[in-house]
PDB file of C-alpha atoms and ligand atoms in Angstrom:
ATOM      1  CA  UNK A   1       0.199   0.393  -0.351  1.00 51.00           C
ATOM      2  CA  UNK A   2       1.162   3.343  -0.606  1.00 47.00           C
ATOM      3  CA  UNK A   3       1.230   6.176   1.830  1.00 51.00           C
ATOM      4  CA  UNK A   4      -2.009   7.271   0.307  1.00 50.00           C
ATOM      5  CA  UNK A   5      -5.482   5.979   2.939  1.00 79.00           C
ATOM      6  CA  UNK A   6      -2.705   5.325   5.888  1.00 90.00           C
ATOM      7  CA  UNK A   7      -2.858   8.625   7.626  1.00 91.00           C
ATOM      8  CA  UNK A   8      -6.401  11.140   7.735  1.00 89.00           C
ATOM      9  CA  UNK A   9      -7.194  14.385   9.394  1.00 85.00           C
ATOM     10  CA  UNK A  10      -6.454  16.212  11.779  1.00 88.00           C
ATOM     11  CA  UNK A  11      -9.701  15.317  13.398  1.00 84.00           C
ATOM     12  CA  UNK A  12     -10.532  16.916  16.244  1.00 83.00           C
ATOM     13  CA  UNK A  13     -10.833  15.083  19.790  1.00 84.00           C
ATOM     14  CA  UNK A  14     -12.198  15.908  23.127  1.00 81.00           C
ATOM     15  CA  UNK A  15      -9.704  14.158  24.236  1.00 88.00           C
ATOM     16  CA  UNK A  16      -6.001  14.719  21.825  1.00 92.00           C
ATOM     17  CA  UNK A  17      -7.399  18.073  20.549  1.00 91.00           C
ATOM     18  CA  UNK A  18      -6.135  17.850  17.095  1.00 92.00           C
ATOM     19  CA  UNK A  19      -5.394  14.380  16.635  1.00 92.00           C
ATOM     20  CA  UNK A  20      -3.778  13.320  12.575  1.00 94.00           C
ATOM     21  CA  UNK A  21      -4.678  10.086  13.012  1.00 93.00           C
ATOM     22  CA  UNK A  22      -2.813   6.843  11.490  1.00 95.00           C
ATOM     23  CA  UNK A  23      -4.097   3.750   9.787  1.00 93.00           C
ATOM     24  CA  UNK A  24      -1.748   0.991   9.983  1.00 95.00           C
ATOM     25  CA  UNK A  25      -4.266  -2.060   9.809  1.00 94.00           C
ATOM     26  CA  UNK A  26      -6.733  -2.861   7.339  1.00 91.00           C
ATOM     27  CA  UNK A  27     -10.633  -2.522   7.394  1.00 86.00           C
ATOM     28  CA  UNK A  28     -11.208  -4.793  10.851  1.00 86.00           C
ATOM     29  CA  UNK A  29      -9.353  -6.557  11.141  1.00 94.00           C
ATOM     30  CA  UNK A  30      -8.905  -7.131  15.019  1.00 97.00           C
ATOM     31  CA  UNK A  31      -8.887  -8.841  18.409  1.00 98.00           C
ATOM     32  CA  UNK A  32     -12.418  -7.870  19.046  1.00 98.00           C
ATOM     33  CA  UNK A  33     -16.296  -8.160  17.114  1.00 97.00           C
ATOM     34  CA  UNK A  34     -17.522  -5.945  19.765  1.00 97.00           C
ATOM     35  CA  UNK A  35     -21.056  -5.390  19.528  1.00 97.00           C
ATOM     36  CA  UNK A  36     -21.349  -1.511  19.634  1.00 95.00           C
ATOM     37  CA  UNK A  37     -18.597  -1.483  16.599  1.00 94.00           C
ATOM     38  CA  UNK A  38     -18.904   1.284  13.777  1.00 88.00           C
ATOM     39  CA  UNK A  39     -17.719  -0.314  11.034  1.00 87.00           C
ATOM     40  CA  UNK A  40     -19.458  -3.219  11.588  1.00 89.00           C
ATOM     41  CA  UNK A  41     -18.397  -7.382  11.882  1.00 92.00           C
ATOM     42  CA  UNK A  42     -14.927  -8.319  12.181  1.00 93.00           C
ATOM     43  CA  UNK A  43     -14.146  -9.251   9.068  1.00 89.00           C
ATOM     44  CA  UNK A  44     -10.275 -10.758  10.156  1.00 94.00           C
ATOM     45  CA  UNK A  45     -10.725 -11.959  13.799  1.00 97.00           C
ATOM     46  CA  UNK A  46      -7.183 -12.795  14.714  1.00 97.00           C
ATOM     47  CA  UNK A  47      -4.993 -12.781  17.847  1.00 96.00           C
ATOM     48  CA  UNK A  48      -1.618 -13.374  15.924  1.00 97.00           C
ATOM     49  CA  UNK A  49       0.498 -10.395  15.320  1.00 98.00           C
ATOM     50  CA  UNK A  50       1.694 -10.217  11.393  1.00 96.00           C
ATOM     51  CA  UNK A  51       3.770  -6.964   9.244  1.00 96.00           C
ATOM     52  CA  UNK A  52       0.163  -5.266   7.100  1.00 96.00           C
ATOM     53  CA  UNK A  53       1.933  -2.449   5.679  1.00 96.00           C
ATOM     54  CA  UNK A  54       5.250  -1.336   4.673  1.00 97.00           C
ATOM     55  CA  UNK A  55       6.804   0.364   8.245  1.00 97.00           C
ATOM     56  CA  UNK A  56       8.631   2.486   6.336  1.00 97.00           C
ATOM     57  CA  UNK A  57       5.410   3.773   4.143  1.00 96.00           C
ATOM     58  CA  UNK A  58       3.422   4.449   6.966  1.00 97.00           C
ATOM     59  CA  UNK A  59       6.185   6.717   9.040  1.00 97.00           C
ATOM     60  CA  UNK A  60       7.222   8.728   5.513  1.00 97.00           C
ATOM     61  CA  UNK A  61       2.952   9.207   5.501  1.00 95.00           C
ATOM     62  CA  UNK A  62       2.741  11.213   8.588  1.00 97.00           C
ATOM     63  CA  UNK A  63       5.302  12.659   7.553  1.00 97.00           C
ATOM     64  CA  UNK A  64       4.580  14.265   4.678  1.00 95.00           C
ATOM     65  CA  UNK A  65       1.017  15.035   6.123  1.00 93.00           C
ATOM     66  CA  UNK A  66       3.369  17.054   8.924  1.00 95.00           C
ATOM     67  CA  UNK A  67       4.457  19.593   6.182  1.00 94.00           C
ATOM     68  CA  UNK A  68       1.442  20.832   6.128  1.00 89.00           C
ATOM     69  CA  UNK A  69      -0.284  20.263   9.220  1.00 91.00           C
ATOM     70  CA  UNK A  70       0.240  21.043  13.425  1.00 93.00           C
ATOM     71  CA  UNK A  71      -0.978  18.293  15.129  1.00 95.00           C
ATOM     72  CA  UNK A  72      -1.099  18.103  19.085  1.00 97.00           C
ATOM     73  CA  UNK A  73      -0.684  14.366  18.440  1.00 97.00           C
ATOM     74  CA  UNK A  74      -0.740  11.132  16.368  1.00 97.00           C
ATOM     75  CA  UNK A  75      -2.878   9.052  16.915  1.00 97.00           C
ATOM     76  CA  UNK A  76      -2.928   5.104  15.652  1.00 97.00           C
ATOM     77  CA  UNK A  77      -6.808   4.650  15.678  1.00 92.00           C
ATOM     78  CA  UNK A  78      -6.973   2.286  12.165  1.00 88.00           C
ATOM     79  CA  UNK A  79     -10.601   0.712  11.608  1.00 88.00           C
ATOM     80  CA  UNK A  80      -8.913  -2.847  13.644  1.00 93.00           C
ATOM     81  CA  UNK A  81      -6.645  -3.390  16.524  1.00 97.00           C
ATOM     82  CA  UNK A  82      -3.930  -1.602  17.221  1.00 98.00           C
ATOM     83  CA  UNK A  83      -1.063  -3.488  18.098  1.00 98.00           C
ATOM     84  CA  UNK A  84      -1.948  -6.761  15.806  1.00 98.00           C
ATOM     85  CA  UNK A  85       0.400  -4.380  13.877  1.00 98.00           C
ATOM     86  CA  UNK A  86       4.616  -6.563  14.557  1.00 98.00           C
ATOM     87  CA  UNK A  87       5.611  -3.182  13.644  1.00 98.00           C
ATOM     88  CA  UNK A  88       4.084  -0.721  15.592  1.00 98.00           C
ATOM     89  CA  UNK A  89       6.403  -0.296  18.344  1.00 98.00           C
ATOM     90  CA  UNK A  90       9.386   0.895  15.180  1.00 98.00           C
ATOM     91  CA  UNK A  91       6.519   3.267  14.333  1.00 98.00           C
ATOM     92  CA  UNK A  92       5.668   5.537  16.929  1.00 98.00           C
ATOM     93  CA  UNK A  93       9.813   5.725  17.440  1.00 98.00           C
ATOM     94  CA  UNK A  94      10.090   6.684  13.956  1.00 98.00           C
ATOM     95  CA  UNK A  95       7.533   9.230  14.540  1.00 98.00           C
ATOM     96  CA  UNK A  96       8.228  10.670  17.904  1.00 98.00           C
ATOM     97  CA  UNK A  97      11.531  11.917  16.412  1.00 97.00           C
ATOM     98  CA  UNK A  98       8.982  13.722  13.668  1.00 97.00           C
ATOM     99  CA  UNK A  99       9.517  16.239  16.675  1.00 97.00           C
ATOM    100  CA  UNK A 100       5.117  14.892  17.792  1.00 98.00           C
ATOM    101  CA  UNK A 101       3.985  13.178  20.446  1.00 98.00           C
ATOM    102  CA  UNK A 102       1.846   9.936  19.582  1.00 98.00           C
ATOM    103  CA  UNK A 103      -1.060   7.868  21.444  1.00 98.00           C
ATOM    104  CA  UNK A 104      -2.098   4.747  20.741  1.00 98.00           C
ATOM    105  CA  UNK A 105      -6.240   3.971  20.658  1.00 97.00           C
ATOM    106  CA  UNK A 106      -5.987   0.276  21.815  1.00 98.00           C
ATOM    107  CA  UNK A 107      -8.531  -2.213  22.897  1.00 98.00           C
ATOM    108  CA  UNK A 108      -5.830  -3.464  25.043  1.00 98.00           C
ATOM    109  CA  UNK A 109      -6.546  -7.628  24.542  1.00 98.00           C
ATOM    110  CA  UNK A 110      -2.867  -7.955  23.396  1.00 98.00           C
ATOM    111  CA  UNK A 111      -1.375  -6.816  26.653  1.00 98.00           C
ATOM    112  CA  UNK A 112      -0.148  -9.769  27.720  1.00 98.00           C
ATOM    113  CA  UNK A 113       2.385  -9.912  26.085  1.00 98.00           C
ATOM    114  CA  UNK A 114       5.793  -8.586  27.224  1.00 98.00           C
ATOM    115  CA  UNK A 115       6.387  -7.178  23.102  1.00 98.00           C
ATOM    116  CA  UNK A 116       2.774  -5.397  22.767  1.00 98.00           C
ATOM    117  CA  UNK A 117       3.486  -3.691  25.576  1.00 98.00           C
ATOM    118  CA  UNK A 118       7.157  -2.913  25.110  1.00 98.00           C
ATOM    119  CA  UNK A 119       5.515  -1.607  21.848  1.00 98.00           C
ATOM    120  CA  UNK A 120       3.778   1.271  23.943  1.00 98.00           C
ATOM    121  CA  UNK A 121       5.650   1.830  25.759  1.00 98.00           C
ATOM    122  CA  UNK A 122       6.772   4.454  23.420  1.00 95.00           C
ATOM    123  CA  UNK A 123       3.717   6.617  22.869  1.00 98.00           C
ATOM    124  CA  UNK A 124       3.292   9.315  24.874  1.00 98.00           C
ATOM    125  CA  UNK A 125      -0.320   8.373  25.614  1.00 98.00           C
ATOM    126  CA  UNK A 126      -2.279   5.217  25.421  1.00 98.00           C
ATOM    127  CA  UNK A 127      -6.005   5.293  25.391  1.00 98.00           C
ATOM    128  CA  UNK A 128      -6.844   1.687  27.053  1.00 98.00           C
ATOM    129  CA  UNK A 129     -10.527  -0.139  26.935  1.00 98.00           C
ATOM    130  CA  UNK A 130     -12.702  -2.167  29.757  1.00 98.00           C
ATOM    131  CA  UNK A 131     -15.459  -2.921  29.099  1.00 98.00           C
ATOM    132  CA  UNK A 132     -15.861  -5.710  31.483  1.00 98.00           C
ATOM    133  CA  UNK A 133     -14.132  -7.440  34.099  1.00 97.00           C
ATOM    134  CA  UNK A 134     -16.829  -9.877  33.993  1.00 98.00           C
ATOM    135  CA  UNK A 135     -16.179 -13.000  31.506  1.00 98.00           C
ATOM    136  CA  UNK A 136     -19.519 -13.334  30.479  1.00 97.00           C
ATOM    137  CA  UNK A 137     -20.462  -9.830  29.467  1.00 98.00           C
ATOM    138  CA  UNK A 138     -16.609  -9.471  28.326  1.00 98.00           C
ATOM    139  CA  UNK A 139     -17.278 -12.684  25.868  1.00 98.00           C
ATOM    140  CA  UNK A 140     -21.173 -10.874  25.215  1.00 98.00           C
ATOM    141  CA  UNK A 141     -19.846  -7.163  24.131  1.00 98.00           C
ATOM    142  CA  UNK A 142     -16.184  -7.320  23.164  1.00 98.00           C
ATOM    143  CA  UNK A 143     -16.537 -10.691  21.302  1.00 98.00           C
ATOM    144  CA  UNK A 144     -12.892 -11.725  21.237  1.00 98.00           C
ATOM    145  CA  UNK A 145     -10.596 -14.081  19.597  1.00 98.00           C
ATOM    146  CA  UNK A 146     -11.404 -17.634  21.140  1.00 98.00           C
ATOM    147  CA  UNK A 147      -7.606 -17.811  22.265  1.00 98.00           C
ATOM    148  CA  UNK A 148      -8.590 -15.146  24.359  1.00 98.00           C
ATOM    149  CA  UNK A 149      -8.632 -15.517  28.157  1.00 98.00           C
ATOM    150  CA  UNK A 150     -10.612 -12.595  29.707  1.00 98.00           C
ATOM    151  CA  UNK A 151      -7.361 -13.146  33.594  1.00 98.00           C
ATOM    152  CA  UNK A 152      -4.993 -12.224  31.291  1.00 98.00           C
ATOM    153  CA  UNK A 153      -6.018  -9.410  29.666  1.00 98.00           C
ATOM    154  CA  UNK A 154      -6.525  -7.779  32.855  1.00 98.00           C
ATOM    155  CA  UNK A 155      -3.501  -9.172  34.064  1.00 98.00           C
ATOM    156  CA  UNK A 156      -1.954  -7.578  31.417  1.00 98.00           C
ATOM    157  CA  UNK A 157      -3.272  -4.208  31.450  1.00 98.00           C
ATOM    158  CA  UNK A 158      -2.328  -4.357  34.786  1.00 98.00           C
ATOM    159  CA  UNK A 159       0.752  -5.003  33.763  1.00 98.00           C
ATOM    160  CA  UNK A 160       1.410  -2.121  31.338  1.00 98.00           C
ATOM    161  CA  UNK A 161       0.088   0.092  33.940  1.00 98.00           C
ATOM    162  CA  UNK A 162       2.433  -0.404  36.055  1.00 97.00           C
ATOM    163  CA  UNK A 163       5.242   0.492  33.512  1.00 96.00           C
ATOM    164  CA  UNK A 164       4.387   3.217  31.144  1.00 98.00           C
ATOM    165  CA  UNK A 165       5.519   6.783  31.800  1.00 97.00           C
ATOM    166  CA  UNK A 166       3.444   8.652  29.824  1.00 98.00           C
ATOM    167  CA  UNK A 167      -0.294   9.736  30.043  1.00 98.00           C
ATOM    168  CA  UNK A 168      -3.272   7.115  30.395  1.00 98.00           C
ATOM    169  CA  UNK A 169      -6.554   6.882  29.246  1.00 98.00           C
ATOM    170  CA  UNK A 170      -9.168   4.373  29.828  1.00 98.00           C
ATOM    171  CA  UNK A 171     -12.961   3.933  27.800  1.00 98.00           C
ATOM    172  CA  UNK A 172     -15.791   2.186  28.987  1.00 98.00           C
ATOM    173  CA  UNK A 173     -18.364   1.388  25.787  1.00 97.00           C
ATOM    174  CA  UNK A 174     -21.871   1.038  27.574  1.00 98.00           C
ATOM    175  CA  UNK A 175     -24.415  -0.961  25.851  1.00 97.00           C
ATOM    176  CA  UNK A 176     -28.283  -1.421  27.552  1.00 96.00           C
ATOM    177  CA  UNK A 177     -28.517  -4.726  28.329  1.00 96.00           C
ATOM    178  CA  UNK A 178     -25.930  -6.592  28.236  1.00 97.00           C
ATOM    179  CA  UNK A 179     -24.305  -6.575  32.001  1.00 96.00           C
ATOM    180  CA  UNK A 180     -22.267  -3.998  31.946  1.00 98.00           C
ATOM    181  CA  UNK A 181     -24.163  -2.192  34.944  1.00 97.00           C
ATOM    182  CA  UNK A 182     -23.986  -5.451  36.911  1.00 97.00           C
ATOM    183  CA  UNK A 183     -20.422  -4.220  37.725  1.00 98.00           C
ATOM    184  CA  UNK A 184     -20.247  -1.496  36.830  1.00 98.00           C
ATOM    185  CA  UNK A 185     -18.694  -0.974  40.792  1.00 98.00           C
ATOM    186  CA  UNK A 186     -16.112  -3.390  39.310  1.00 98.00           C
ATOM    187  CA  UNK A 187     -14.923  -1.932  36.932  1.00 98.00           C
ATOM    188  CA  UNK A 188     -14.321   1.785  38.461  1.00 98.00           C
ATOM    189  CA  UNK A 189     -12.582  -0.315  40.898  1.00 98.00           C
ATOM    190  CA  UNK A 190     -10.206  -1.756  38.597  1.00 98.00           C
ATOM    191  CA  UNK A 191     -10.379   1.835  36.640  1.00 98.00           C
ATOM    192  CA  UNK A 192      -9.131   3.379  39.055  1.00 98.00           C
ATOM    193  CA  UNK A 193      -5.883   1.034  40.413  1.00 97.00           C
ATOM    194  CA  UNK A 194      -4.986   1.466  37.254  1.00 97.00           C
ATOM    195  CA  UNK A 195      -3.956   5.529  38.064  1.00 93.00           C
ATOM    196  CA  UNK A 196      -5.264   6.278  34.621  1.00 98.00           C
ATOM    197  CA  UNK A 197      -5.494  10.217  34.050  1.00 97.00           C
ATOM    198  CA  UNK A 198      -8.584  10.243  32.618  1.00 97.00           C
ATOM    199  CA  UNK A 199     -11.376   7.064  32.499  1.00 98.00           C
ATOM    200  CA  UNK A 200     -13.691   8.170  29.603  1.00 97.00           C
ATOM    201  CA  UNK A 201     -17.683   6.632  29.601  1.00 97.00           C
ATOM    202  CA  UNK A 202     -18.803   5.922  26.153  1.00 95.00           C
ATOM    203  CA  UNK A 203     -21.691   5.225  24.564  1.00 93.00           C
ATOM    204  CA  UNK A 204     -22.068   3.943  21.068  1.00 89.00           C
ATOM    205  CA  UNK A 205     -23.080   7.369  19.658  1.00 82.00           C
ATOM    206  CA  UNK A 206     -22.776   5.970  14.991  1.00 80.00           C
ATOM    207  CA  UNK A 207     -24.346   2.815  13.457  1.00 84.00           C
ATOM    208  CA  UNK A 208     -23.573  -0.380  15.980  1.00 90.00           C
ATOM    209  CA  UNK A 209     -22.402  -3.899  14.612  1.00 93.00           C
ATOM    210  CA  UNK A 210     -25.204  -5.492  16.338  1.00 95.00           C
ATOM    211  CA  UNK A 211     -28.953  -3.273  15.013  1.00 91.00           C
ATOM    212  CA  UNK A 212     -29.960  -4.346  18.959  1.00 94.00           C
ATOM    213  CA  UNK A 213     -27.278  -2.766  20.702  1.00 94.00           C
ATOM    214  CA  UNK A 214     -28.542   0.414  21.287  1.00 92.00           C
ATOM    215  CA  UNK A 215     -26.836   3.151  24.387  1.00 92.00           C
ATOM    216  CA  UNK A 216     -27.900   2.975  28.458  1.00 95.00           C
ATOM    217  CA  UNK A 217     -30.375   5.477  29.710  1.00 94.00           C
ATOM    218  CA  UNK A 218     -29.481   8.667  30.730  1.00 93.00           C
ATOM    219  CA  UNK A 219     -30.277   7.129  34.104  1.00 94.00           C
ATOM    220  CA  UNK A 220     -27.576   4.633  33.754  1.00 96.00           C
ATOM    221  CA  UNK A 221     -25.493   6.329  32.354  1.00 95.00           C
ATOM    222  CA  UNK A 222     -25.844   9.041  34.946  1.00 95.00           C
ATOM    223  CA  UNK A 223     -25.226   5.926  37.750  1.00 96.00           C
ATOM    224  CA  UNK A 224     -21.780   5.161  36.215  1.00 97.00           C
ATOM    225  CA  UNK A 225     -20.459   8.672  35.765  1.00 96.00           C
ATOM    226  CA  UNK A 226     -21.166   8.717  39.788  1.00 96.00           C
ATOM    227  CA  UNK A 227     -19.634   5.388  40.776  1.00 98.00           C
ATOM    228  CA  UNK A 228     -16.452   6.673  38.323  1.00 98.00           C
ATOM    229  CA  UNK A 229     -16.146   9.779  40.340  1.00 97.00           C
ATOM    230  CA  UNK A 230     -17.230   8.003  43.918  1.00 97.00           C
ATOM    231  CA  UNK A 231     -13.864   5.426  43.181  1.00 97.00           C
ATOM    232  CA  UNK A 232     -11.828   8.181  40.582  1.00 97.00           C
ATOM    233  CA  UNK A 233     -12.620  11.566  41.727  1.00 95.00           C
ATOM    234  CA  UNK A 234     -14.796  14.020  39.702  1.00 88.00           C
ATOM    235  CA  UNK A 235     -11.308  15.841  38.379  1.00 90.00           C
ATOM    236  CA  UNK A 236     -10.914  11.794  36.552  1.00 96.00           C
ATOM    237  CA  UNK A 237     -14.073  10.974  35.040  1.00 96.00           C
ATOM    238  CA  UNK A 238     -15.169  12.254  31.605  1.00 93.00           C
ATOM    239  CA  UNK A 239     -18.353  11.762  29.095  1.00 93.00           C
ATOM    240  CA  UNK A 240     -18.058  10.740  25.615  1.00 90.00           C
ATOM    241  CA  UNK A 241     -21.267  11.207  24.587  1.00 84.00           C
ATOM    242  CA  UNK A 242     -20.535  12.289  20.692  1.00 72.00           C
ATOM    243  CA  UNK A 243     -21.675  16.003  21.049  1.00 64.00           C
ATOM    244  CA  UNK A 244     -20.161  18.467  19.991  1.00 47.00           C
ATOM    245  CA  UNK A 245     -17.033  16.351  19.368  1.00 48.00           C
ATOM    246  CA  UNK A 246     -14.303  18.776  18.757  1.00 43.00           C
ATOM    247  CA  UNK A 247     -15.842  21.726  19.540  1.00 41.00           C
ATOM    248  CA  UNK A 248     -15.488  21.090  22.443  1.00 39.00           C
ATOM    249  CA  UNK A 249     -14.356  24.694  24.673  1.00 40.00           C
ATOM    250  CA  UNK A 250     -15.739  26.943  21.581  1.00 43.00           C
ATOM    251  CA  UNK A 251     -19.390  27.464  22.173  1.00 44.00           C
ATOM    252  CA  UNK A 252     -20.627  30.546  20.994  1.00 59.00           C
ATOM    253  CA  UNK A 253     -23.677  31.021  24.035  1.00 82.00           C
ATOM    254  CA  UNK A 254     -24.820  30.142  27.155  1.00 84.00           C
ATOM    255  CA  UNK A 255     -27.479  27.687  25.932  1.00 88.00           C
ATOM    256  CA  UNK A 256     -25.312  25.458  23.583  1.00 84.00           C
ATOM    257  CA  UNK A 257     -22.494  26.205  26.312  1.00 82.00           C
ATOM    258  CA  UNK A 258     -24.224  25.055  28.832  1.00 87.00           C
ATOM    259  CA  UNK A 259     -25.515  22.394  26.237  1.00 87.00           C
ATOM    260  CA  UNK A 260     -22.139  21.397  25.575  1.00 79.00           C
ATOM    261  CA  UNK A 261     -20.697  21.072  29.084  1.00 80.00           C
ATOM    262  CA  UNK A 262     -24.018  18.442  29.872  1.00 85.00           C
ATOM    263  CA  UNK A 263     -22.760  16.491  27.122  1.00 78.00           C
ATOM    264  CA  UNK A 264     -19.497  15.512  29.653  1.00 73.00           C
ATOM    265  CA  UNK A 265     -20.613  16.315  32.724  1.00 78.00           C
ATOM    266  CA  UNK A 266     -24.209  15.542  34.416  1.00 84.00           C
ATOM    267  CA  UNK A 267     -24.528  19.069  36.309  1.00 87.00           C
ATOM    268  CA  UNK A 268     -26.574  19.251  39.324  1.00 86.00           C
ATOM    269  CA  UNK A 269     -30.184  21.983  39.822  1.00 89.00           C
ATOM    270  CA  UNK A 270     -27.809  23.933  42.154  1.00 88.00           C
ATOM    271  CA  UNK A 271     -24.546  24.275  39.346  1.00 88.00           C
ATOM    272  CA  UNK A 272     -26.954  24.800  36.775  1.00 91.00           C
ATOM    273  CA  UNK A 273     -28.422  27.903  38.515  1.00 91.00           C
ATOM    274  CA  UNK A 274     -25.291  29.427  39.155  1.00 88.00           C
ATOM    275  CA  UNK A 275     -23.860  29.095  35.628  1.00 89.00           C
ATOM    276  CA  UNK A 276     -26.918  30.642  34.466  1.00 90.00           C
ATOM    277  CA  UNK A 277     -27.338  33.344  37.073  1.00 89.00           C
ATOM    278  CA  UNK A 278     -23.240  34.279  36.262  1.00 86.00           C
ATOM    279  CA  UNK A 279     -23.417  34.508  32.350  1.00 86.00           C
ATOM    280  CA  UNK A 280     -26.764  36.382  33.033  1.00 88.00           C
ATOM    281  CA  UNK A 281     -29.433  34.312  31.643  1.00 88.00           C
ATOM    282  CA  UNK A 282     -32.432  34.197  32.767  1.00 89.00           C
ATOM    283  CA  UNK A 283     -33.493  30.066  34.963  1.00 88.00           C
ATOM    284  CA  UNK A 284     -36.324  29.628  32.342  1.00 91.00           C
ATOM    285  CA  UNK A 285     -33.799  28.925  29.708  1.00 93.00           C
ATOM    286  CA  UNK A 286     -33.179  25.315  32.085  1.00 94.00           C
ATOM    287  CA  UNK A 287     -37.505  24.652  31.640  1.00 93.00           C
ATOM    288  CA  UNK A 288     -36.498  25.788  27.773  1.00 94.00           C
ATOM    289  CA  UNK A 289     -34.668  22.848  27.211  1.00 94.00           C
ATOM    290  CA  UNK A 290     -36.185  20.256  29.444  1.00 94.00           C
ATOM    291  CA  UNK A 291     -39.556  20.971  26.947  1.00 94.00           C
ATOM    292  CA  UNK A 292     -37.610  20.503  23.736  1.00 93.00           C
ATOM    293  CA  UNK A 293     -36.269  17.614  24.720  1.00 92.00           C
ATOM    294  CA  UNK A 294     -32.276  18.470  24.904  1.00 92.00           C
ATOM    295  CA  UNK A 295     -31.582  17.262  28.196  1.00 93.00           C
ATOM    296  CA  UNK A 296     -33.574  15.303  30.730  1.00 92.00           C
ATOM    297  CA  UNK A 297     -33.833  15.406  34.366  1.00 91.00           C
ATOM    298  CA  UNK A 298     -32.957  13.317  36.448  1.00 88.00           C
ATOM    299  CA  UNK A 299     -33.174  12.046  40.709  1.00 82.00           C
ATOM    300  CA  UNK A 300     -30.298  10.345  41.198  1.00 77.00           C
ATOM    301  CA  UNK A 301     -29.763   9.663  45.431  1.00 69.00           C
ATOM    302  CA  UNK A 302     -32.258  11.882  46.460  1.00 81.00           C
ATOM    303  CA  UNK A 303     -30.649  14.332  43.762  1.00 82.00           C
ATOM    304  CA  UNK A 304     -31.562  16.084  41.533  1.00 89.00           C
ATOM    305  CA  UNK A 305     -29.235  16.334  37.810  1.00 89.00           C
ATOM    306  CA  UNK A 306     -29.634  17.317  34.574  1.00 93.00           C
ATOM    307  CA  UNK A 307     -27.745  15.764  31.542  1.00 88.00           C
ATOM    308  CA  UNK A 308     -27.723  15.642  28.279  1.00 88.00           C
ATOM    309  CA  UNK A 309     -30.217  13.482  26.116  1.00 87.00           C
ATOM    310  CA  UNK A 310     -28.380  11.335  24.614  1.00 78.00           C
ATOM    311  CA  UNK A 311     -27.980  10.235  21.204  1.00 67.00           C
ATOM    312  CA  UNK A 312     -30.408   6.336  19.855  1.00 58.00           C
ATOM    313  CA  UNK A 313     -32.615   8.112  22.976  1.00 54.00           C
ATOM    314  CA  UNK A 314     -34.687  11.153  21.302  1.00 48.00           C
ATOM    315  CA  UNK A 315     -38.255  10.097  20.790  1.00 42.00           C
TER     316      UNK A 315
HETATM  317  S1  LIG B   1     -12.535  -3.721  19.361  1.00 64.52           S
HETATM  318 FE1  LIG B   1     -12.183  -1.432  18.090  1.00 64.52          FE
HETATM  319  S2  LIG B   1     -12.566  -2.473  16.031  1.00 64.52           S
HETATM  320 FE2  LIG B   1     -12.187  -3.702  16.923  1.00 64.52          FE
HETATM  321  S3  LIG B   1     -14.452  -5.082  16.965  1.00 64.52           S
HETATM  322 FE3  LIG B   1     -14.362  -3.540  19.010  1.00 64.52          FE
HETATM  323  S4  LIG B   1     -14.480  -1.545  18.331  1.00 64.52           S
HETATM  324 FE4  LIG B   1     -14.253  -2.291  16.225  1.00 64.52          FE
END
């Protein structure tokens, strides 16, 4: 493959700023076949690492692109699992030599392998998937390659987290009615043990591999958020709800800004009131947003919260 198609973007990302994507894996070659995957079902379910493309072509394609654009990160975020690429460590090292930061978004399924941990150790930022820590749920949500064992995957994740010197994020994608809410405390506890800089809770926002996949209800998402905050602290938990990705912080007016905040952080009523007062906006705005269906009011442990109505759950 020539350099064409090996890099894409830059695209704006809430987590990574301006990110130039590297597509180092052919479409849908993965160790998982997640029910929510926006790329459809995995065509090539594999667990063996191999060389897919000439690593020099990948570095060259990044080099060429960086002549024209400035980015915060070069990010390995392919149409499959990036650590399946046997040349990942080489590619990360060479791209770093171009004077740019490198991130990898991985499903973490191969972290039990020392060579994968060593490759990822080269990156400035790694985001790991932790959707389940119960094998039954894991098999339902992630549909892993038959050779993988969750206990080994989780041990690998812990070993990597212990030794990694860069920035570590976790991402937990929640799907309604697959058993994740029954183990949400355990998932949060596990992530706490990894000492991540930030733990993101995501929901499917694009057409999933399986039609039956739905995002959790707002009430469930709020619960997951509060459980994560209890374990990790408020500043370390964020929601990825698909709203205004890339536009965060650029809202033009109080209404848009409020919606933008509520898409990442459910707000207490008192926080909303303080915000409206500070912005010189009448409290009516809150009622208007409720009426238009842009936000929902929820009660959690006796407290009133407001959050963005989730995509896929609008009536
Ligand atoms: S790990 Fe990522 S690419 Fe692989 S099936 Fe899951 S969502 Fe899709």
